[in-house]
Short mmCIF file of C-alpha atoms and ligand atoms in Angstrom, two decimals:
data_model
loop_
_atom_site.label_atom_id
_atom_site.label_comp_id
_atom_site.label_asym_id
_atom_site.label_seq_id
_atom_site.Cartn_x
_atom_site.Cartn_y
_atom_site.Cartn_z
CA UNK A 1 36.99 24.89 -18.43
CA UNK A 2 38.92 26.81 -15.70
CA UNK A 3 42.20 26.37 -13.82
CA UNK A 4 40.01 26.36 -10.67
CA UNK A 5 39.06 23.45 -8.74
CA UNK A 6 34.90 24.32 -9.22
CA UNK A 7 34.57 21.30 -11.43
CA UNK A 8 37.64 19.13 -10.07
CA UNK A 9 37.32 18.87 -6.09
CA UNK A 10 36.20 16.04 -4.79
CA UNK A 11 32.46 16.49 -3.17
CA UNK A 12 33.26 15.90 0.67
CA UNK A 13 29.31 16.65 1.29
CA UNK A 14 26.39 14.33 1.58
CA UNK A 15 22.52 15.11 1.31
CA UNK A 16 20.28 12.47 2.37
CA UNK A 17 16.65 12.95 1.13
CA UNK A 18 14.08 11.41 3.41
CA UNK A 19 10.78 12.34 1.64
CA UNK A 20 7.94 11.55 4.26
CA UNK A 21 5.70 13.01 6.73
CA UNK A 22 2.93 12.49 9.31
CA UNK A 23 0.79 14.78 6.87
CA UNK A 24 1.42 17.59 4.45
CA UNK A 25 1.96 21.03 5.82
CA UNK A 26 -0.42 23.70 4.10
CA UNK A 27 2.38 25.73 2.66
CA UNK A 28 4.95 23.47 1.50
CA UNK A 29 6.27 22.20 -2.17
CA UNK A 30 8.92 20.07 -0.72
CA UNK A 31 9.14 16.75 -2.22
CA UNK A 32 7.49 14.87 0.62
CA UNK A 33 4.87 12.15 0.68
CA UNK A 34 2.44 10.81 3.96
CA UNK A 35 2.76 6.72 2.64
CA UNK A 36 3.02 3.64 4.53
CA UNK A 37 5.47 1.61 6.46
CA UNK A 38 5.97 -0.87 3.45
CA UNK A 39 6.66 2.19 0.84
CA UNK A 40 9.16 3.59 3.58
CA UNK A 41 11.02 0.34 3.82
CA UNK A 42 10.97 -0.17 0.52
CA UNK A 43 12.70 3.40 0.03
CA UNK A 44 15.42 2.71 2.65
CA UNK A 45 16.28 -0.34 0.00
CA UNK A 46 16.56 1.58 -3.04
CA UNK A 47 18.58 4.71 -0.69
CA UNK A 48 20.90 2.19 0.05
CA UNK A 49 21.85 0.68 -3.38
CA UNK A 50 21.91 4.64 -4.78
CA UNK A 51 24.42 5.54 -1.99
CA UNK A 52 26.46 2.58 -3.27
CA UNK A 53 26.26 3.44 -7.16
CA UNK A 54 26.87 7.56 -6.11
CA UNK A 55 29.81 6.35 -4.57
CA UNK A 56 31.36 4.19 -6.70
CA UNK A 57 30.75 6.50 -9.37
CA UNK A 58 32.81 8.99 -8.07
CA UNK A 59 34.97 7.90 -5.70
CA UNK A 60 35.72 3.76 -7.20
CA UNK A 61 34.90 0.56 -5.51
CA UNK A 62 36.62 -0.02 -2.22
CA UNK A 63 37.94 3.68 -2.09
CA UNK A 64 36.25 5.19 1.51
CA UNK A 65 37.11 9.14 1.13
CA UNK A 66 36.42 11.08 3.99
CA UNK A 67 33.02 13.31 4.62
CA UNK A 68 33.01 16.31 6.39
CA UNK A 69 29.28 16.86 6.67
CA UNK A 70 26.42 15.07 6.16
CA UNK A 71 22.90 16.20 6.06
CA UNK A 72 19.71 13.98 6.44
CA UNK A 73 16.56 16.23 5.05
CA UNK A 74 12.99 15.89 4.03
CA UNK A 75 10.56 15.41 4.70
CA UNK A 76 10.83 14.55 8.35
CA UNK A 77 13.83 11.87 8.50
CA UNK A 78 13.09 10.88 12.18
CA UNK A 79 10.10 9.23 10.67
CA UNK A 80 12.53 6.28 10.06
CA UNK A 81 12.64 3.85 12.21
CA UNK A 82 15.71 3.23 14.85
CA UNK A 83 16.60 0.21 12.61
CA UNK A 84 16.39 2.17 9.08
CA UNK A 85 18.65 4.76 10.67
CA UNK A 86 21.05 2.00 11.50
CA UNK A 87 21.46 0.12 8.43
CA UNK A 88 21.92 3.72 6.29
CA UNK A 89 24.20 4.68 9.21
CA UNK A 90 26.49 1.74 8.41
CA UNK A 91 25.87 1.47 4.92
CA UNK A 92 27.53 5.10 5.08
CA UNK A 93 30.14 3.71 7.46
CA UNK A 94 30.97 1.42 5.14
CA UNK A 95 31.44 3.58 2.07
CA UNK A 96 32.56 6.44 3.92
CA UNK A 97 35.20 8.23 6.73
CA UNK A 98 33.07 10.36 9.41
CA UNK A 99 35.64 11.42 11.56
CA UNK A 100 34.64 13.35 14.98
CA UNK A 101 35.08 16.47 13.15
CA UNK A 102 32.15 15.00 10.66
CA UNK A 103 28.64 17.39 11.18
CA UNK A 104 26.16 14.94 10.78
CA UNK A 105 22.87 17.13 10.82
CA UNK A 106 19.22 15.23 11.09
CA UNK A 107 16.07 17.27 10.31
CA UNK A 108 13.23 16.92 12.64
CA UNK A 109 9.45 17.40 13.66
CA UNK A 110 9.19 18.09 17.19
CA UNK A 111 6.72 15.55 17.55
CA UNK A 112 8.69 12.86 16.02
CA UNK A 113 12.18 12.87 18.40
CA UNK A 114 11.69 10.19 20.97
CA UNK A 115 14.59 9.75 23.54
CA UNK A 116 15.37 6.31 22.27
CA UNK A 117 15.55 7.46 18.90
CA UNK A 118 17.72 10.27 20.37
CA UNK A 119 19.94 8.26 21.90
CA UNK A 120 20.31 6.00 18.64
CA UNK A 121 20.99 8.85 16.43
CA UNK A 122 23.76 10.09 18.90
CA UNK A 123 24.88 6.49 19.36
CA UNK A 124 25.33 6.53 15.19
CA UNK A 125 27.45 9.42 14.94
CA UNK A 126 24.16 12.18 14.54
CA UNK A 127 25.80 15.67 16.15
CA UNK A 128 23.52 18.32 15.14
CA UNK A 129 19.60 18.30 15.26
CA UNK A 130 17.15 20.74 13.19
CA UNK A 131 13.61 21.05 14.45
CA UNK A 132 11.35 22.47 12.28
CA UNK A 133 9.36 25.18 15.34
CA UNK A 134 8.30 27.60 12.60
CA UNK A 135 6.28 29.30 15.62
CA UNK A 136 5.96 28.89 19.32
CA UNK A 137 1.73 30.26 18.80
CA UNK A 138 -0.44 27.33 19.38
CA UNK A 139 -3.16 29.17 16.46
CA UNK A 140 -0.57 29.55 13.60
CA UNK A 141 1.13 26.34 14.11
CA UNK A 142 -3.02 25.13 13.18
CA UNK A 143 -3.22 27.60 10.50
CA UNK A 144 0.23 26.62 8.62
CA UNK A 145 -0.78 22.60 8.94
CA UNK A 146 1.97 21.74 11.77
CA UNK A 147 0.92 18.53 13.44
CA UNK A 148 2.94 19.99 16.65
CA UNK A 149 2.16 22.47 19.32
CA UNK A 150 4.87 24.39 21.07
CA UNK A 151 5.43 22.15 23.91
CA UNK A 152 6.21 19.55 21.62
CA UNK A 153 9.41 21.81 20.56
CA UNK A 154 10.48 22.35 23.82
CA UNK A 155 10.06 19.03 25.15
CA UNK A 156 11.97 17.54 21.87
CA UNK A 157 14.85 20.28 22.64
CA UNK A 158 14.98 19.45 26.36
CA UNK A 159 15.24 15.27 25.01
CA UNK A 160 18.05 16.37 22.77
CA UNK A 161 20.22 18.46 25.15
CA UNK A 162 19.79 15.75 27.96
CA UNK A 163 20.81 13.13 25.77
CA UNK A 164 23.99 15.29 24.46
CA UNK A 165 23.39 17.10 21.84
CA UNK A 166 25.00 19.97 22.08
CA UNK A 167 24.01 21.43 18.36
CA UNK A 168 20.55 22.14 18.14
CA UNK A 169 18.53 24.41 15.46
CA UNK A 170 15.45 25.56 15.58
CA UNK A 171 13.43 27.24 12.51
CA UNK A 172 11.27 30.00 12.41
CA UNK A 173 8.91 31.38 9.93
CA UNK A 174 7.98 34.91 9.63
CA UNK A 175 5.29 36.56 7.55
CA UNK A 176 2.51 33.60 8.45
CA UNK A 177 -1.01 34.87 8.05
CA UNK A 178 -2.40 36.77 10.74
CA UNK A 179 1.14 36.88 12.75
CA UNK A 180 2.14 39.86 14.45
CA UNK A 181 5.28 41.53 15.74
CA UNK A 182 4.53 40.01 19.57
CA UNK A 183 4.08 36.60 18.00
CA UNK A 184 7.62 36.45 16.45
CA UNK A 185 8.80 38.06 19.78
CA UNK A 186 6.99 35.17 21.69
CA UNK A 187 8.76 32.43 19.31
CA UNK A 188 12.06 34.22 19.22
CA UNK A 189 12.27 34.56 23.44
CA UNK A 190 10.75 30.90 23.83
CA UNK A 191 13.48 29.46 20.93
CA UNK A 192 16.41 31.83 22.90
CA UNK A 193 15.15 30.26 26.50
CA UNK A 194 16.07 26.54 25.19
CA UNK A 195 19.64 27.25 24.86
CA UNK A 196 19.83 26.78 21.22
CA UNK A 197 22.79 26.85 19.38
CA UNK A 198 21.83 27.99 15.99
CA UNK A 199 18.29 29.48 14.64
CA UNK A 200 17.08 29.86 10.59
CA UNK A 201 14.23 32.54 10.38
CA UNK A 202 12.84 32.44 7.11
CA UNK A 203 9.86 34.36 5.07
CA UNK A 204 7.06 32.33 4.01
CA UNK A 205 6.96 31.90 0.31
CA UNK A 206 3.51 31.19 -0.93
CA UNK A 207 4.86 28.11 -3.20
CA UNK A 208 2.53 26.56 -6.69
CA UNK A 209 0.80 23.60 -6.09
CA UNK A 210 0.02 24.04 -2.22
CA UNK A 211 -3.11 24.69 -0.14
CA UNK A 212 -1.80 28.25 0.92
CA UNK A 213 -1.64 29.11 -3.03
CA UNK A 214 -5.18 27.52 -3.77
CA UNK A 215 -6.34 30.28 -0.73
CA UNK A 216 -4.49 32.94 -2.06
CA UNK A 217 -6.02 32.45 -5.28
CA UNK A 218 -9.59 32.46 -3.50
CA UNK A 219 -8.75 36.12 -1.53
CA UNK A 220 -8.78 33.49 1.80
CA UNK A 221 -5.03 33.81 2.78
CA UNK A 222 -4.11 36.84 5.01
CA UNK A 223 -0.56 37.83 4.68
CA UNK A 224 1.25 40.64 6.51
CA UNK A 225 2.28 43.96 4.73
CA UNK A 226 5.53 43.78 3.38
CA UNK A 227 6.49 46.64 5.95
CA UNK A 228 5.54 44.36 8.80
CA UNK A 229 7.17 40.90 7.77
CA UNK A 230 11.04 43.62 7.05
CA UNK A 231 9.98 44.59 11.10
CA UNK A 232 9.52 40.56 11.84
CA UNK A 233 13.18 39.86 10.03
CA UNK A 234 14.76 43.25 11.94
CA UNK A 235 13.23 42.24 14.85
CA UNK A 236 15.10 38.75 15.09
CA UNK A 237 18.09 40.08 13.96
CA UNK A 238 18.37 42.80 16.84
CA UNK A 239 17.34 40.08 19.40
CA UNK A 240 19.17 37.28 17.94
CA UNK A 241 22.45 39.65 18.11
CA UNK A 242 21.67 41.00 21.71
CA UNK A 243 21.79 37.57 22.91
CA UNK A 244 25.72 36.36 21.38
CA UNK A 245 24.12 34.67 17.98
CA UNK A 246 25.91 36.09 14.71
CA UNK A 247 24.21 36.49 11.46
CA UNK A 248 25.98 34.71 9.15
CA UNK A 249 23.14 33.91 6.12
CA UNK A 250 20.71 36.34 5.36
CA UNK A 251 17.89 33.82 7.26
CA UNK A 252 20.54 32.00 9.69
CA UNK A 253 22.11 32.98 13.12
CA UNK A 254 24.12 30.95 15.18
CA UNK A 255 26.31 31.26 18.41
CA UNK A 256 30.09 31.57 17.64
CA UNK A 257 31.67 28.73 15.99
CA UNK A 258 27.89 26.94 15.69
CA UNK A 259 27.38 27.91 11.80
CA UNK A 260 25.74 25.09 9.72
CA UNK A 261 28.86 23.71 7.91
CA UNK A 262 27.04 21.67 5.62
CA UNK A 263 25.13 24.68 4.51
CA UNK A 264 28.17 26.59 3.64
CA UNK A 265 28.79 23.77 0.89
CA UNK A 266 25.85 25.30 -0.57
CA UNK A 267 26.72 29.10 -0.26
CA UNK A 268 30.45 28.82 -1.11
CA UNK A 269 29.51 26.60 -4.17
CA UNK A 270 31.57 23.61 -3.55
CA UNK A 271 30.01 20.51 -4.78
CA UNK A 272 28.30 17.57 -2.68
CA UNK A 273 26.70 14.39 -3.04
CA UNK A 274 22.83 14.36 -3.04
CA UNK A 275 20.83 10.92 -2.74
CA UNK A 276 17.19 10.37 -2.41
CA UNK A 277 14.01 10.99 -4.37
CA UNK A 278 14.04 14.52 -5.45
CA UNK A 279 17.56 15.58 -4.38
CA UNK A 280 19.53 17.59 -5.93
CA UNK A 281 23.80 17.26 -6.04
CA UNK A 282 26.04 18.80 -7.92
CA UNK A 283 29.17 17.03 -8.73
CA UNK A 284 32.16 18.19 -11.49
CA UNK A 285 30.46 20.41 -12.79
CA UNK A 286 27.06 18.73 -13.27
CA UNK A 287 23.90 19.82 -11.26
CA UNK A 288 21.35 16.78 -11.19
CA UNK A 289 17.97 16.19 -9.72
CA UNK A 290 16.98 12.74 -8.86
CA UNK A 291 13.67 11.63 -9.91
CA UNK A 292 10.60 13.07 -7.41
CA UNK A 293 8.22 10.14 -8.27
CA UNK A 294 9.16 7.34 -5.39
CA UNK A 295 7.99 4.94 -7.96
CA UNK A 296 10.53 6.05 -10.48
CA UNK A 297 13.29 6.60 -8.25
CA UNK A 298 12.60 2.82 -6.90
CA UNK A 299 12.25 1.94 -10.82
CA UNK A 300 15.61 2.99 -11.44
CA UNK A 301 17.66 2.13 -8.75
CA UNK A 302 16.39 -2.03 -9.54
CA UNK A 303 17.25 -1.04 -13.42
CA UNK A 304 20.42 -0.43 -11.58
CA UNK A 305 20.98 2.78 -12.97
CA UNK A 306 21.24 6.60 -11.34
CA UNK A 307 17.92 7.59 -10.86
CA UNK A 308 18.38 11.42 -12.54
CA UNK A 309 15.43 12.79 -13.76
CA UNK A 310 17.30 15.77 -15.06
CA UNK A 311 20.88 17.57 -15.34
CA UNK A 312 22.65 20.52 -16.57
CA UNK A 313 26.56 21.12 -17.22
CA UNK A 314 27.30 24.16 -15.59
CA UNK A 315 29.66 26.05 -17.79
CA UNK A 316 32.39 28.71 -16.22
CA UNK A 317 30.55 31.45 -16.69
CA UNK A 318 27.52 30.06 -14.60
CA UNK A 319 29.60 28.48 -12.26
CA UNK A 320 31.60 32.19 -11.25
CA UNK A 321 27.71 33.62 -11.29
CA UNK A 322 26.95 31.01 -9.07
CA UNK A 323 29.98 31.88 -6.33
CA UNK A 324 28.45 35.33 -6.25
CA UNK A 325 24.70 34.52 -6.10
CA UNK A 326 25.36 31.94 -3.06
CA UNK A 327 28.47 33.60 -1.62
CA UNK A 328 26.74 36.98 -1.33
CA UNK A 329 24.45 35.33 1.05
CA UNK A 330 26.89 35.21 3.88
CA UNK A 331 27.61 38.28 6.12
CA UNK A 332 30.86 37.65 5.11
CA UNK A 333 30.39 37.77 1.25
CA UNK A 334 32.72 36.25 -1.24
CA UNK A 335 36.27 36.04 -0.13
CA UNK A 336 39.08 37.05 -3.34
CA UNK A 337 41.02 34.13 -2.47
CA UNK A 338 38.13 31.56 -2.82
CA UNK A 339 36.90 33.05 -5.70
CA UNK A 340 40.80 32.55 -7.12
CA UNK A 341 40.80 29.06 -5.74
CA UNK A 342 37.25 28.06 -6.84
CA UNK A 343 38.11 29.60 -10.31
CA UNK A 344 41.72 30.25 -11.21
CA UNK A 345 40.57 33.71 -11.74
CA UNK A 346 40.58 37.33 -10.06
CA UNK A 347 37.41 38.76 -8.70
CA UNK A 348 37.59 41.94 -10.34
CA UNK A 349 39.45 40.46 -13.66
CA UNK A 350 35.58 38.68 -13.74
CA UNK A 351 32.83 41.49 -12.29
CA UNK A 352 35.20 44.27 -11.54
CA UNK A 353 33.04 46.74 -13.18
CA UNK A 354 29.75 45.46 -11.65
CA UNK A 355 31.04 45.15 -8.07
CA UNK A 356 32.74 49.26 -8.68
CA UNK A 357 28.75 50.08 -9.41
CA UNK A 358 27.31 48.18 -6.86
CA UNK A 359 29.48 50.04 -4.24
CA UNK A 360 29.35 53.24 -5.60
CA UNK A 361 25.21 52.46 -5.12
CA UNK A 362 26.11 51.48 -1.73
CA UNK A 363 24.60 47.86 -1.93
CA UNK A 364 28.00 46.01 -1.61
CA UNK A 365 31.37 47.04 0.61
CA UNK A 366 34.36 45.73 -0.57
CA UNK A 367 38.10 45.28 1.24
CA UNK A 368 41.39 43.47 -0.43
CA UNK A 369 39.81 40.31 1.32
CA UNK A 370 36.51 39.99 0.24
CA UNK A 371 33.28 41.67 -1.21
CA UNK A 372 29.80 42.05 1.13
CA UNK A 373 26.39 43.23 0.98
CA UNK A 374 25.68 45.26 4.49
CA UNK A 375 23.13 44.15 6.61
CA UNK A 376 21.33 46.89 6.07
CA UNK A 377 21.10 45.68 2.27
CA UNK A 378 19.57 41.87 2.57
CA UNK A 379 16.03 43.21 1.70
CA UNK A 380 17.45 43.91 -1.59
CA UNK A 381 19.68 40.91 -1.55
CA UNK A 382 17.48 38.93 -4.37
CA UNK A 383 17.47 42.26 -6.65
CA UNK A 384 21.79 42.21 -5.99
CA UNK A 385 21.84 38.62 -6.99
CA UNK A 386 19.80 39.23 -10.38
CA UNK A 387 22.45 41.82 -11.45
CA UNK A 388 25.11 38.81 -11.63
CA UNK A 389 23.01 36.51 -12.98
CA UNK A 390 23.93 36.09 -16.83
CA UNK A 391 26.37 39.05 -16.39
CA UNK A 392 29.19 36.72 -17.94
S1 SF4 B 401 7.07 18.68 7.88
FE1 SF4 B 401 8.40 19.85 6.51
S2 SF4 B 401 8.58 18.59 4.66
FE2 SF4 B 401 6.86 17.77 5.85
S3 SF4 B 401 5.07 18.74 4.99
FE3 SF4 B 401 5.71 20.01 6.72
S4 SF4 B 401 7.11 21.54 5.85
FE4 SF4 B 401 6.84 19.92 4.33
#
């Protein structure tokens, strides 16, 4: 154990796993399933009774602690209905305080935001919107499996400013096949003229088990050289920066004050709440993963038990490892105090000699405050992060 609060503080996070779509995208392992209404309705039941027993389990019956972000993922969540949003909204109303400072993030498919369902998800306390773009050229959006063309992502945008949302996201992917260096410049100036307020860029990763994979394997998928996808990821960062975003993640940007705060749960390893088929929490010290299987999940839940499929104890050691793996992910890196906070323990008391090599090598930059990788570094990030992994 530590004198830290890593396995005592309260979760004040919530992830919300919706796991359908219109149709499966050809590179992606998410846990995500094209079903029928009766299977979706039949979900919202069984999300509804887990968010009950996840709450009572940690927090006691009647207690309603307060969230400071909630995040509805998938999957494509505005596949739910207006009245499916509304019961979950006040089933979390219910359990929960959402204050106005609450980020309440929904993930969307352009082609799946309609103005009424806008308006609802406002109406329910919904501030932030993330539309999955991954690329504003009408041929790669058909060669990745995107149901969407690029005037589906503008016209959802222009819906969700004029109904008041102010926080909007957009993803990119770079490194699809065939896509050049104009291509991400097309995306990136199209995504900068809709007055977003945050944008993720992220690499493809050719992922087990997907259509891309099966083409790989068969010499039919045409990826670009590694040289060219580091130019895609420079590219947006120079752009992103000349127009007032911030890099904050090695893949996300966002206008000052705009970061995702639900996200930097995640990267500053405090715990949350995860509910849903597939999701993953991690609560006093326990990372679990609910069951993928929708009939499982729905099997448990009547059984009236948590439907984990599997969990680990994190122990100390993992759980400092952890801090630096995520933390170093930020442009800001790990701050000392946090890391005391988070673990009753100095920084350098714990990886003192590994962070003295790792500057001396140039990769990280350290101050009393905190420890960083530079920008010029995040190619390398993953090969930094190995070096603290089972260091302890
Ligand atoms: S919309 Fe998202 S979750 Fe659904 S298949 Fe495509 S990438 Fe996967």
């Amino acid at each position: 154990m530590t004198d830290g609060l890593v396995f005592s503080e309260s979760p004040r996070a919530l992830y919300v796993h919706i796991p359908f779509c219109s149709s499966k995208c050809f590179y992606c392992d998410f846990n995500s399933y094209v079903t029928t209404e009766a299977v979706r309705k039949a979900y919202v039941e069984s999300l509804l009774n887990e968010l009950t027993m996840v709450h009572n389990e940690y927090f006691g019956v009647g207690a309603r602690p307060q969230l400071q972000t909630i995040f509805f993922g998938g999957g494509t969540p505005t596949l739910l209905t207006i009245d499916e949003f509304e019961r979950i909204a006040k089933r979390l109303g219910e359990l929960f305080v959402q204050t106005t400072e609450t980020e309440w993030t929904i993930e969307a498919n352009p082609a799946s935001m309609s103005l009424k369902k806008a308006q609802a998800l406002l109406h329910m306390g919904v501030n932030r919107i993330s539309f999955g773009a991954q690329t504003f050229n009408e041929t790669l959006l058909q060669v990745i499996g995107r149901l969407h063309d690029a005037a589906d992502v503008e016209e959802s945008v222009r819906i969700a400013h004029d109904v008041g949302f102010h926080r909007v996201n957009l993803d990119l992917m770079l490194g699809l096949p065939g896509q050049t260096l104009d291509d991400v410049d097309e995306s990136v100036t199209r995504a900068l003229q809709l007055g977003i307020s945050h944008l993720s860029a992220y690499g493809l990763k050719v992922e087990e088990n997907t259509p891309f994979a099966k083409w790989q394997k068969e010499g039919f998928l045409h990826l670009p050289k590694e040289e060219l996808e580091v130019a895609m990821y420079e590219f947006v960062q120079t752009r992103l920066r000349a127009s007032g975003f911030e890099q904050y993640e090695i893949s996300n940007f966002a206008l000052p004050g705009e970061e995702a705060r639900h996200n930097l749960h995640y990267w500053k390893n405090k715990p949350y709440l995860a509910v849903g088929a597939g999701a993953h929490g991690y609560v006093h010290g326990l990372r679990y993963e609910n069951e993928r299987s929708l009939v499982k999940y729905e099997e448990r839940i009547a059984q009236k038990v948590r439907p984990i499929a599997e969990a680990h104890v994190v122990s100390a050691e993992e759980a400092m490892e952890d801090t630096m793996m995520l933390g170093l992910r930020l442009q800001s890196g790990v701050s000392r105090e946090e890391f005391r906070q988070l673990h009753g323990k100095e920084l350098d008391d714990v990886f003192g000699p590994l962070i003295k090599s790792l500057c001396e090598r140039g990769w990280l930059l350290q101050d009393h405050q905190r420890v960083w990788i530079p920008a010029q570094y995040n190619e390398v990030a993953n090969e930094i992060f190995a070096l603290f992994v089972g260091y302890l």
